[in-house]
Amino acid sequence: MLVGTGARSGPLYRQLSESLAELIDRGELPPAAVLPPERALAAALTVSRTTVVAAYQALRESGRLERRQGSGTRVSTAHARETVSGGMLAGDHAASQFLNGPLATIDFATAALPSLDLVADVAASLTRDDYLRLTGTHHGYHLRGLPALRERIARWYSDAGMPTAPEEILITSGAQQALELVARGCVQPGDGVVVEQPTYRGALEAFARTGSRLRTVRTDADGLDVAALEAMLATEAPRLVYVQTAAHNPTGAVLSEDRRQRLAKLLDQHEVVLVDDTSLAGTSFDGRPTAPALTTHERLVTIGSMSKLFWGGLRLGWIRTVPQAVSRFAQVRGITDLGSSLIAQEVAVRLMDHRDDAEAERRTALPEGLRTLTELLGRHLPDWTWREPQAGASLWVRLPQGDATHFAQIALRYGVALLPGAVFSADGSTDNHTRLPYALPAATLQQGVTRLAQAWTDYLNRATVDVTLTSTVT
């Protein structure tokens, strides 16, 4: 039951330690539970005693087991207390297991941008009369969004050369809700969905909940490999394709202009819904003008966000698509949510007039953060490699060896919460990467990278021990 099922790989002692760790973390082996003596467990599992000794040692090093003189090996009560204290995040997220660290943990698992001062300035400019006008004319529920905000966003698209009517805009509580609505509104169990490799983990979670079949197309320095997508569509008929053309999370790539044009043409050639997540629009380093939407087509769904450019606390996003689809998504939304905060939307109406200022500020701060991070990595972790991003707030880093899932566990012990690359791919094949944020204070980046370097040295040393023990066991 513990080993030999084929679900795990690697040295036998590590398979055993990982299996026992899962039982401890789930509470099936409760605190203070006594484990069998090494010889007895080895005999029961028909493995060598050396295997059990090494597994118990790994679990003691992780804090899950403790050895008491005269009373054998027990499940650590201290580890159980730590798990409970960090448990408020459990279940919130596919990657929450990597965030349950000590209080002093540096959060490298989140790549959110800090708020801009102009958000506070604009919010403070609302007067009592503004609030009275907002609260006195309606019951407060706008399923499709505040009309003034829908009109303002539609005008923004139209001014950029993409004629848009307010009826083609649905305001959502962040871009993640927009993704959930699109997934539930467009996809049924068994439908084919194509995503980039790697891609935004929130999208993977949203589509996974629909029971869809995920296929992948690779990305490179110029974004989505559109030629590969064309080849796939020539032989398959997926229901939906999810892309990020404006700024890719996690790689920071921006889709090149020739690929944008080829991608837009695919809508005329294939019966597929194209979802373009432009949540990070406005964070490109060079400030080059890019149309806020790929094109105008009945099967194009564009997702936008106020939260990424201005402040995550706004929790405002939107969907731009044809009115019939907006109605469908609004119906889906109405099952669980009657609308986003009208006060936040009122602030957003005014913030739309400051997009140029916000983009200019990001265009200065983000490259500075990137330079700080890459200089630190070059100094402390010179074997780690990456492609320079063109936008966004994260660096997609390739580890020279090993896998990021196991390294993230080591890094957490050194006080850095890290996301392994596996959570950004449909099949987990990008686990030789991790995503590092750079929209953080320089001092935080300095301390975080220093800790990562210490954790990496420990990780490499453990890998050497694994090889030695494997040779001994076999």
CSV table of C-alpha atoms in Angstrom, one decimal:
chain,number,residue,atom,x,y,z
A,1,MET,CA,0.0,0.0,0.0
A,2,LEU,CA,2.8,2.4,0.9
A,3,VAL,CA,5.3,1.6,-1.9
A,4,GLY,CA,5.4,-0.3,-5.1
A,5,THR,CA,2.1,1.0,-6.5
A,6,GLY,CA,3.7,2.6,-9.5
A,7,ALA,CA,2.4,6.0,-8.5
A,8,ARG,CA,5.8,7.2,-7.3
A,9,SER,CA,9.3,7.2,-8.7
A,10,GLY,CA,12.8,7.6,-7.4
A,11,PRO,CA,14.7,5.7,-4.7
A,12,LEU,CA,12.6,3.2,-2.7
A,13,TYR,CA,13.3,4.9,0.7
A,14,ARG,CA,12.0,8.2,-0.8
A,15,GLN,CA,8.9,6.6,-2.1
A,16,LEU,CA,8.3,5.2,1.4
A,17,SER,CA,9.0,8.5,3.2
A,18,GLU,CA,6.7,10.4,0.8
A,19,SER,CA,3.9,7.9,1.4
A,20,LEU,CA,4.3,8.2,5.1
A,21,ALA,CA,4.4,12.0,4.9
A,22,GLU,CA,1.1,12.0,3.1
A,23,LEU,CA,-0.5,9.9,5.8
A,24,ILE,CA,0.9,12.2,8.5
A,25,ASP,CA,-0.2,15.4,6.7
A,26,ARG,CA,-3.7,14.0,6.2
A,27,GLY,CA,-4.0,13.1,9.8
A,28,GLU,CA,-4.3,9.4,9.2
A,29,LEU,CA,-1.2,9.0,11.3
A,30,PRO,CA,-2.1,11.3,14.2
A,31,PRO,CA,0.3,13.2,16.4
A,32,ALA,CA,2.2,11.0,18.9
A,33,ALA,CA,1.3,7.9,16.9
A,34,VAL,CA,4.0,5.2,17.3
A,35,LEU,CA,5.5,3.8,14.1
A,36,PRO,CA,6.7,0.2,13.8
A,37,PRO,CA,10.3,-0.5,14.6
A,38,GLU,CA,12.6,-0.4,11.6
A,39,ARG,CA,13.1,-4.2,11.3
A,40,ALA,CA,9.4,-4.9,11.7
A,41,LEU,CA,8.3,-2.4,9.0
A,42,ALA,CA,11.1,-3.7,6.7
A,43,ALA,CA,9.8,-7.2,7.1
A,44,ALA,CA,6.2,-6.3,6.5
A,45,LEU,CA,7.0,-4.4,3.3
A,46,THR,CA,9.7,-6.9,2.2
A,47,VAL,CA,12.3,-4.2,1.8
A,48,SER,CA,15.7,-3.8,3.4
A,49,ARG,CA,16.1,-2.3,6.9
A,50,THR,CA,18.4,0.3,5.3
A,51,THR,CA,15.4,1.6,3.2
A,52,VAL,CA,13.3,2.1,6.3
A,53,VAL,CA,16.1,3.7,8.2
A,54,ALA,CA,16.7,6.2,5.4
A,55,ALA,CA,12.9,6.9,5.1
A,56,TYR,CA,12.5,7.5,8.8
A,57,GLN,CA,15.6,9.8,8.8
A,58,ALA,CA,14.1,11.9,5.9
A,59,LEU,CA,10.8,12.3,7.9
A,60,ARG,CA,12.7,13.3,11.0
A,61,GLU,CA,14.6,16.0,9.0
A,62,SER,CA,11.3,17.3,7.7
A,63,GLY,CA,10.0,17.6,11.2
A,64,ARG,CA,7.2,14.9,10.8
A,65,LEU,CA,8.8,12.3,13.1
A,66,GLU,CA,10.6,12.4,16.4
A,67,ARG,CA,12.6,9.7,18.1
A,68,ARG,CA,12.3,9.4,21.9
A,69,GLN,CA,14.7,7.3,23.9
A,70,GLY,CA,12.9,4.2,25.1
A,71,SER,CA,9.6,4.9,23.3
A,72,GLY,CA,10.5,4.4,19.7
A,73,THR,CA,9.7,6.6,16.6
A,74,ARG,CA,6.5,8.8,16.9
A,75,VAL,CA,4.7,11.3,14.7
A,76,SER,CA,5.8,14.8,15.8
A,77,THR,CA,3.3,16.8,17.7
A,78,ALA,CA,5.1,20.0,16.8
A,79,HIS,CA,4.7,19.4,13.1
A,80,ALA,CA,0.9,18.9,13.7
A,81,ARG,CA,0.7,22.3,15.4
A,82,GLU,CA,2.5,24.0,12.5
A,83,THR,CA,0.2,22.4,10.0
A,84,VAL,CA,-2.9,23.6,11.9
A,85,SER,CA,-1.5,27.1,12.3
A,86,GLY,CA,-0.9,27.4,8.5
A,87,GLY,CA,-4.1,25.5,7.6
A,88,MET,CA,-6.2,28.6,6.8
A,89,LEU,CA,-4.9,28.5,3.3
A,90,ALA,CA,-5.6,24.8,2.7
A,91,GLY,CA,-8.1,24.2,0.0
A,92,ASP,CA,-8.0,27.8,-1.3
A,93,HIS,CA,-5.6,27.0,-4.0
A,94,ALA,CA,-4.0,24.2,-5.9
A,95,ALA,CA,-0.6,25.5,-4.7
A,96,SER,CA,-1.7,26.3,-1.1
A,97,GLN,CA,0.5,23.5,0.3
A,98,PHE,CA,3.5,25.6,-0.6
A,99,LEU,CA,2.3,28.6,1.3
A,100,ASN,CA,1.8,27.1,4.8
A,101,GLY,CA,5.3,28.1,6.0
A,102,PRO,CA,6.5,29.9,9.1
A,103,LEU,CA,5.4,33.5,9.9
A,104,ALA,CA,8.6,35.0,8.6
A,105,THR,CA,8.2,33.4,5.2
A,106,ILE,CA,9.0,35.6,2.2
A,107,ASP,CA,6.2,35.2,-0.4
A,108,PHE,CA,7.7,34.4,-3.8
A,109,ALA,CA,4.7,32.3,-4.7
A,110,THR,CA,2.6,35.4,-5.5
A,111,ALA,CA,3.4,37.6,-8.5
A,112,ALA,CA,0.9,40.4,-7.7
A,113,LEU,CA,1.8,44.0,-8.5
A,114,PRO,CA,1.9,46.5,-5.6
A,115,SER,CA,-0.9,49.2,-5.6
A,116,LEU,CA,-0.2,52.5,-7.3
A,117,ASP,CA,-0.6,55.7,-5.2
A,118,LEU,CA,-3.1,57.0,-7.7
A,119,VAL,CA,-5.6,54.4,-6.6
A,120,ALA,CA,-5.7,55.9,-3.2
A,121,ASP,CA,-5.8,59.4,-4.7
A,122,VAL,CA,-8.7,58.6,-7.0
A,123,ALA,CA,-10.6,56.7,-4.3
A,124,ALA,CA,-10.3,59.6,-1.9
A,125,SER,CA,-11.6,62.0,-4.5
A,126,LEU,CA,-15.1,60.5,-4.3
A,127,THR,CA,-17.4,62.8,-2.3
A,128,ARG,CA,-20.5,62.2,-0.2
A,129,ASP,CA,-22.6,63.4,-3.1
A,130,ASP,CA,-21.0,60.8,-5.3
A,131,TYR,CA,-21.9,58.1,-2.9
A,132,LEU,CA,-25.4,59.4,-2.5
A,133,ARG,CA,-25.8,59.5,-6.3
A,134,LEU,CA,-24.6,55.9,-6.4
A,135,THR,CA,-26.7,54.5,-3.5
A,136,GLY,CA,-29.8,56.5,-4.1
A,137,THR,CA,-30.7,55.6,-7.6
A,138,HIS,CA,-30.6,51.8,-7.6
A,139,HIS,CA,-30.9,48.8,-5.2
A,140,GLY,CA,-27.2,48.1,-5.6
A,141,TYR,CA,-27.3,44.9,-7.7
A,142,HIS,CA,-25.9,45.2,-11.2
A,143,LEU,CA,-25.4,41.7,-12.6
A,144,ARG,CA,-23.7,42.9,-15.7
A,145,GLY,CA,-21.8,45.8,-14.0
A,146,LEU,CA,-22.2,49.5,-13.3
A,147,PRO,CA,-23.5,51.0,-16.6
A,148,ALA,CA,-21.0,53.9,-16.3
A,149,LEU,CA,-18.0,51.5,-16.1
A,150,ARG,CA,-19.3,49.3,-19.0
A,151,GLU,CA,-19.6,52.4,-21.1
A,152,ARG,CA,-16.2,53.7,-20.1
A,153,ILE,CA,-14.5,50.4,-20.9
A,154,ALA,CA,-16.3,50.1,-24.2
A,155,ARG,CA,-15.2,53.6,-25.2
A,156,TRP,CA,-11.6,52.6,-24.3
A,157,TYR,CA,-11.8,49.7,-26.8
A,158,SER,CA,-13.5,51.9,-29.4
A,159,ASP,CA,-10.9,54.7,-29.1
A,160,ALA,CA,-8.2,52.0,-29.8
A,161,GLY,CA,-9.8,51.0,-33.0
A,162,MET,CA,-11.9,48.1,-31.7
A,163,PRO,CA,-15.6,49.3,-31.9
A,164,THR,CA,-17.3,48.1,-28.8
A,165,ALA,CA,-20.7,48.7,-27.3
A,166,PRO,CA,-21.5,48.6,-23.5
A,167,GLU,CA,-23.7,45.6,-24.2
A,168,GLU,CA,-20.5,43.7,-25.2
A,169,ILE,CA,-19.0,44.2,-21.7
A,170,LEU,CA,-19.7,42.2,-18.5
A,171,ILE,CA,-18.0,43.4,-15.3
A,172,THR,CA,-16.7,40.6,-13.1
A,173,SER,CA,-15.1,40.3,-9.7
A,174,GLY,CA,-11.6,40.0,-11.0
A,175,ALA,CA,-10.2,38.2,-14.1
A,176,GLN,CA,-10.4,34.9,-12.3
A,177,GLN,CA,-14.1,35.1,-12.0
A,178,ALA,CA,-14.2,36.0,-15.7
A,179,LEU,CA,-12.3,32.8,-16.5
A,180,GLU,CA,-14.6,30.7,-14.3
A,181,LEU,CA,-17.7,32.2,-16.1
A,182,VAL,CA,-16.2,31.5,-19.5
A,183,ALA,CA,-15.2,28.0,-18.6
A,184,ARG,CA,-18.7,27.2,-17.2
A,185,GLY,CA,-20.5,29.0,-20.0
A,186,CYS,CA,-18.6,27.5,-22.9
A,187,VAL,CA,-17.2,24.1,-22.0
A,188,GLN,CA,-18.9,20.8,-21.1
A,189,PRO,CA,-17.3,17.6,-19.7
A,190,GLY,CA,-15.2,15.9,-22.4
A,191,ASP,CA,-14.8,19.0,-24.6
A,192,GLY,CA,-11.3,19.7,-25.9
A,193,VAL,CA,-9.6,22.8,-24.5
A,194,VAL,CA,-6.2,24.0,-25.8
A,195,VAL,CA,-3.9,25.9,-23.5
A,196,GLU,CA,-0.4,27.2,-23.8
A,197,GLN,CA,2.5,25.3,-22.2
A,198,PRO,CA,3.1,26.8,-19.7
A,199,THR,CA,0.1,28.9,-18.8
A,200,TYR,CA,-1.7,30.7,-16.1
A,201,ARG,CA,-2.5,28.2,-13.3
A,202,GLY,CA,-5.9,29.9,-12.5
A,203,ALA,CA,-7.0,29.0,-16.1
A,204,LEU,CA,-5.9,25.3,-15.6
A,205,GLU,CA,-7.9,25.2,-12.4
A,206,ALA,CA,-11.0,26.7,-14.1
A,207,PHE,CA,-11.0,24.4,-17.0
A,208,ALA,CA,-10.2,21.3,-15.0
A,209,ARG,CA,-13.3,21.9,-12.9
A,210,THR,CA,-15.4,21.6,-16.1
A,211,GLY,CA,-14.1,18.1,-16.9
A,212,SER,CA,-12.6,19.2,-20.2
A,213,ARG,CA,-9.7,17.5,-22.0
A,214,LEU,CA,-6.7,19.7,-22.0
A,215,ARG,CA,-4.2,19.8,-24.9
A,216,THR,CA,-1.1,22.0,-25.0
A,217,VAL,CA,0.8,24.2,-27.5
A,218,ARG,CA,4.2,25.4,-26.6
A,219,THR,CA,5.3,29.0,-26.1
A,220,ASP,CA,8.6,30.7,-26.9
A,221,ALA,CA,10.1,34.1,-26.7
A,222,ASP,CA,7.5,35.5,-29.1
A,223,GLY,CA,4.5,33.9,-27.2
A,224,LEU,CA,2.2,31.2,-28.4
A,225,ASP,CA,3.6,29.0,-31.3
A,226,VAL,CA,0.7,29.8,-33.6
A,227,ALA,CA,2.1,27.5,-36.3
A,228,ALA,CA,1.8,24.6,-33.9
A,229,LEU,CA,-1.7,25.6,-33.0
A,230,GLU,CA,-2.6,25.8,-36.7
A,231,ALA,CA,-1.3,22.2,-37.2
A,232,MET,CA,-3.3,21.0,-34.3
A,233,LEU,CA,-6.6,22.6,-35.5
A,234,ALA,CA,-6.1,21.0,-38.9
A,235,THR,CA,-6.5,17.6,-37.4
A,236,GLU,CA,-8.6,18.2,-34.2
A,237,ALA,CA,-11.7,20.2,-33.3
A,238,PRO,CA,-11.4,21.5,-29.8
A,239,ARG,CA,-14.2,23.5,-28.3
A,240,LEU,CA,-12.0,26.3,-26.9
A,241,VAL,CA,-8.5,27.8,-27.1
A,242,TYR,CA,-7.1,29.8,-24.2
A,243,VAL,CA,-4.2,32.2,-24.9
A,244,GLN,CA,-2.5,35.3,-23.4
A,245,THR,CA,-1.5,37.7,-26.1
A,246,ALA,CA,-0.8,40.9,-24.3
A,247,ALA,CA,1.5,39.6,-21.6
A,248,HIS,CA,2.0,36.0,-20.7
A,249,ASN,CA,1.9,34.6,-17.1
A,250,PRO,CA,4.3,33.1,-16.1
A,251,THR,CA,6.8,33.8,-18.9
A,252,GLY,CA,6.3,37.5,-19.6
A,253,ALA,CA,6.3,36.9,-23.3
A,254,VAL,CA,4.3,39.3,-25.6
A,255,LEU,CA,2.8,37.7,-28.7
A,256,SER,CA,4.5,39.1,-31.8
A,257,GLU,CA,2.5,41.1,-34.3
A,258,ASP,CA,2.8,38.6,-37.2
A,259,ARG,CA,1.5,35.8,-34.8
A,260,ARG,CA,-1.3,38.1,-33.6
A,261,GLN,CA,-2.5,38.4,-37.2
A,262,ARG,CA,-2.2,34.6,-37.9
A,263,LEU,CA,-4.1,33.9,-34.7
A,264,ALA,CA,-6.9,36.2,-35.6
A,265,LYS,CA,-7.3,34.5,-39.0
A,266,LEU,CA,-7.8,31.2,-37.3
A,267,LEU,CA,-11.2,32.4,-36.1
A,268,ASP,CA,-12.4,32.5,-39.7
A,269,GLN,CA,-11.0,29.1,-40.5
A,270,HIS,CA,-12.1,27.0,-37.6
A,271,GLU,CA,-15.2,26.6,-35.4
A,272,VAL,CA,-13.5,27.3,-32.1
A,273,VAL,CA,-14.0,29.7,-29.2
A,274,LEU,CA,-10.8,31.8,-28.7
A,275,VAL,CA,-10.3,33.2,-25.2
A,276,ASP,CA,-7.7,35.9,-25.0
A,277,ASP,CA,-6.7,36.7,-21.4
A,278,THR,CA,-5.3,40.3,-21.5
A,279,SER,CA,-5.2,40.7,-17.7
A,280,LEU,CA,-1.6,41.9,-17.7
A,281,ALA,CA,-2.2,44.4,-20.5
A,282,GLY,CA,-0.4,47.7,-19.8
A,283,THR,CA,2.7,46.0,-18.2
A,284,SER,CA,4.9,45.8,-21.2
A,285,PHE,CA,8.3,47.3,-20.8
A,286,ASP,CA,8.6,49.2,-24.0
A,287,GLY,CA,5.2,50.8,-24.0
A,288,ARG,CA,4.5,49.8,-27.6
A,289,PRO,CA,0.9,50.5,-28.6
A,290,THR,CA,-1.0,47.2,-28.8
A,291,ALA,CA,-4.7,47.0,-29.6
A,292,PRO,CA,-6.6,46.0,-26.4
A,293,ALA,CA,-8.3,43.2,-28.3
A,294,LEU,CA,-7.0,40.8,-30.9
A,295,THR,CA,-9.9,41.4,-33.3
A,296,THR,CA,-13.6,41.7,-33.4
A,297,HIS,CA,-15.3,38.3,-33.9
A,298,GLU,CA,-18.3,36.6,-32.6
A,299,ARG,CA,-16.2,33.7,-31.2
A,300,LEU,CA,-13.6,35.9,-29.6
A,301,VAL,CA,-13.8,36.4,-25.8
A,302,THR,CA,-11.4,38.9,-24.4
A,303,ILE,CA,-10.7,39.0,-20.6
A,304,GLY,CA,-9.5,42.3,-19.0
A,305,SER,CA,-8.6,43.4,-15.5
A,306,MET,CA,-8.3,46.5,-13.4
A,307,SER,CA,-6.7,44.4,-10.6
A,308,LYS,CA,-3.3,43.7,-12.3
A,309,LEU,CA,-2.5,47.2,-13.6
A,310,PHE,CA,-3.8,49.2,-10.7
A,311,TRP,CA,-4.3,47.1,-7.6
A,312,GLY,CA,-5.4,43.6,-6.8
A,313,GLY,CA,-7.7,44.8,-4.0
A,314,LEU,CA,-10.0,46.3,-6.6
A,315,ARG,CA,-11.1,42.8,-7.6
A,316,LEU,CA,-12.5,44.0,-10.9
A,317,GLY,CA,-12.2,42.4,-14.3
A,318,TRP,CA,-14.4,42.1,-17.4
A,319,ILE,CA,-15.4,40.1,-20.4
A,320,ARG,CA,-15.7,41.6,-23.8
A,321,THR,CA,-17.6,39.6,-26.4
A,322,VAL,CA,-20.9,39.6,-28.4
A,323,PRO,CA,-24.1,40.5,-26.5
A,324,GLN,CA,-25.5,37.0,-26.8
A,325,ALA,CA,-22.5,35.6,-25.0
A,326,VAL,CA,-22.5,38.3,-22.4
A,327,SER,CA,-26.1,37.4,-21.6
A,328,ARG,CA,-25.1,33.7,-21.3
A,329,PHE,CA,-22.2,34.5,-18.9
A,330,ALA,CA,-24.4,36.8,-16.9
A,331,GLN,CA,-26.9,34.0,-16.4
A,332,VAL,CA,-24.1,31.7,-15.3
A,333,ARG,CA,-22.9,34.4,-12.9
A,334,GLY,CA,-26.3,35.0,-11.4
A,335,ILE,CA,-26.4,31.5,-9.9
A,336,THR,CA,-23.8,32.5,-7.3
A,337,ASP,CA,-23.1,36.2,-7.6
A,338,LEU,CA,-25.4,39.2,-8.1
A,339,GLY,CA,-22.7,41.6,-9.1
A,340,SER,CA,-19.4,43.2,-8.1
A,341,SER,CA,-19.0,46.1,-5.6
A,342,LEU,CA,-20.5,49.3,-7.0
A,343,ILE,CA,-18.2,51.4,-5.0
A,344,ALA,CA,-15.1,49.7,-6.4
A,345,GLN,CA,-16.7,50.1,-9.9
A,346,GLU,CA,-17.2,53.8,-9.3
A,347,VAL,CA,-13.6,54.2,-8.4
A,348,ALA,CA,-12.7,52.2,-11.5
A,349,VAL,CA,-14.6,54.5,-13.8
A,350,ARG,CA,-12.3,57.3,-12.7
A,351,LEU,CA,-9.2,55.1,-12.8
A,352,MET,CA,-9.8,54.4,-16.5
A,353,ASP,CA,-8.9,58.0,-17.2
A,354,HIS,CA,-5.5,57.4,-15.6
A,355,ARG,CA,-4.4,54.2,-17.6
A,356,ASP,CA,-1.6,56.1,-19.4
A,357,ASP,CA,-0.2,57.2,-16.0
A,358,ALA,CA,-0.5,53.8,-14.6
A,359,GLU,CA,1.2,52.2,-17.5
A,360,ALA,CA,4.1,54.7,-17.4
A,361,GLU,CA,4.7,54.0,-13.7
A,362,ARG,CA,4.7,50.3,-14.3
A,363,ARG,CA,7.0,50.8,-17.3
A,364,THR,CA,9.6,52.3,-15.0
A,365,ALA,CA,9.2,50.1,-11.9
A,366,LEU,CA,8.9,46.7,-13.4
A,367,PRO,CA,12.2,46.7,-15.4
A,368,GLU,CA,14.0,48.0,-12.3
A,369,GLY,CA,12.7,45.1,-10.3
A,370,LEU,CA,13.7,42.7,-13.0
A,371,ARG,CA,17.2,44.0,-13.1
A,372,THR,CA,17.5,43.7,-9.3
A,373,LEU,CA,16.3,40.1,-9.4
A,374,THR,CA,18.4,38.9,-12.3
A,375,GLU,CA,21.6,40.6,-10.8
A,376,LEU,CA,20.9,38.7,-7.5
A,377,LEU,CA,20.3,35.4,-9.3
A,378,GLY,CA,23.5,35.9,-11.4
A,379,ARG,CA,25.5,36.5,-8.2
A,380,HIS,CA,23.9,33.8,-5.9
A,381,LEU,CA,22.5,31.2,-8.3
A,382,PRO,CA,24.6,31.5,-11.5
A,383,ASP,CA,23.5,28.1,-12.9
A,384,TRP,CA,19.8,29.1,-13.1
A,385,THR,CA,18.7,30.3,-16.5
A,386,TRP,CA,15.8,32.3,-18.0
A,387,ARG,CA,14.5,34.2,-21.0
A,388,GLU,CA,14.2,37.9,-20.5
A,389,PRO,CA,10.4,38.8,-20.1
A,390,GLN,CA,8.9,41.6,-22.1
A,391,ALA,CA,6.0,42.3,-19.7
A,392,GLY,CA,4.4,41.3,-16.5
A,393,ALA,CA,5.8,40.8,-13.0
A,394,SER,CA,7.4,37.4,-13.0
A,395,LEU,CA,10.5,35.6,-14.3
A,396,TRP,CA,10.2,32.0,-15.6
A,397,VAL,CA,13.4,30.4,-14.3
A,398,ARG,CA,14.8,27.0,-15.4
A,399,LEU,CA,16.6,24.9,-12.7
A,400,PRO,CA,19.8,23.3,-13.9
A,401,GLN,CA,18.8,19.9,-12.4
A,402,GLY,CA,16.2,18.3,-10.2
A,403,ASP,CA,12.5,19.3,-9.9
A,404,ALA,CA,10.9,22.4,-8.5
A,405,THR,CA,8.3,20.5,-6.5
A,406,HIS,CA,10.9,19.0,-4.2
A,407,PHE,CA,13.0,22.1,-4.2
A,408,ALA,CA,9.9,24.2,-3.1
A,409,GLN,CA,9.6,22.0,0.0
A,410,ILE,CA,13.3,22.7,0.9
A,411,ALA,CA,12.9,26.4,0.1
A,412,LEU,CA,10.0,26.7,2.5
A,413,ARG,CA,12.2,25.4,5.3
A,414,TYR,CA,14.5,28.3,4.6
A,415,GLY,CA,11.7,30.8,4.7
A,416,VAL,CA,10.7,31.2,1.0
A,417,ALA,CA,7.3,30.2,-0.4
A,418,LEU,CA,7.9,29.1,-4.0
A,419,LEU,CA,5.6,27.8,-6.7
A,420,PRO,CA,7.0,24.8,-8.7
A,421,GLY,CA,6.6,25.0,-12.4
A,422,ALA,CA,4.4,21.9,-12.5
A,423,VAL,CA,1.3,24.0,-11.4
A,424,PHE,CA,1.7,26.1,-14.6
A,425,SER,CA,1.3,23.2,-17.0
A,426,ALA,CA,-1.5,20.8,-17.8
A,427,ASP,CA,0.6,17.7,-17.5
A,428,GLY,CA,3.2,18.8,-14.9
A,429,SER,CA,6.0,18.6,-17.4
A,430,THR,CA,7.4,22.1,-16.6
A,431,ASP,CA,8.5,21.1,-13.1
A,432,ASN,CA,12.1,22.0,-14.0
A,433,HIS,CA,11.0,25.6,-13.8
A,434,THR,CA,9.8,28.0,-11.1
A,435,ARG,CA,8.3,31.4,-11.3
A,436,LEU,CA,9.9,34.3,-9.4
A,437,PRO,CA,8.3,37.7,-8.8
A,438,TYR,CA,10.2,40.9,-9.2
A,439,ALA,CA,7.6,43.6,-8.3
A,440,LEU,CA,8.9,43.5,-4.7
A,441,PRO,CA,11.1,45.8,-2.7
A,442,ALA,CA,14.8,45.4,-3.4
A,443,ALA,CA,15.5,44.4,0.2
A,444,THR,CA,12.9,41.6,0.0
A,445,LEU,CA,14.3,40.3,-3.3
A,446,GLN,CA,17.8,40.4,-1.7
A,447,GLN,CA,16.8,38.4,1.3
A,448,GLY,CA,14.6,36.0,-0.7
A,449,VAL,CA,17.3,35.1,-3.2
A,450,THR,CA,19.9,34.7,-0.4
A,451,ARG,CA,17.6,32.2,1.2
A,452,LEU,CA,17.0,30.4,-2.1
A,453,ALA,CA,20.7,30.0,-2.6
A,454,GLN,CA,21.0,28.4,0.8
A,455,ALA,CA,18.1,26.1,0.1
A,456,TRP,CA,19.6,25.2,-3.3
A,457,THR,CA,22.9,24.2,-1.7
A,458,ASP,CA,20.9,22.0,0.7
A,459,TYR,CA,18.8,20.6,-2.1
A,460,LEU,CA,21.9,19.6,-4.1
A,461,ASN,CA,23.5,18.0,-1.0
A,462,ARG,CA,20.3,16.0,-0.4
A,463,ALA,CA,20.4,14.9,-4.0
A,464,THR,CA,23.9,13.6,-3.5
A,465,VAL,CA,22.8,11.7,-0.4
A,466,ASP,CA,19.9,10.2,-2.4
A,467,VAL,CA,22.3,8.8,-5.0
A,468,THR,CA,24.5,7.4,-2.3
A,469,LEU,CA,21.7,5.8,-0.4
A,470,THR,CA,20.2,4.4,-3.6
A,471,SER,CA,23.5,2.8,-4.4
A,472,THR,CA,23.7,1.3,-0.9
A,473,VAL,CA,20.1,0.0,-0.9
A,474,THR,CA,20.4,-1.6,-4.4
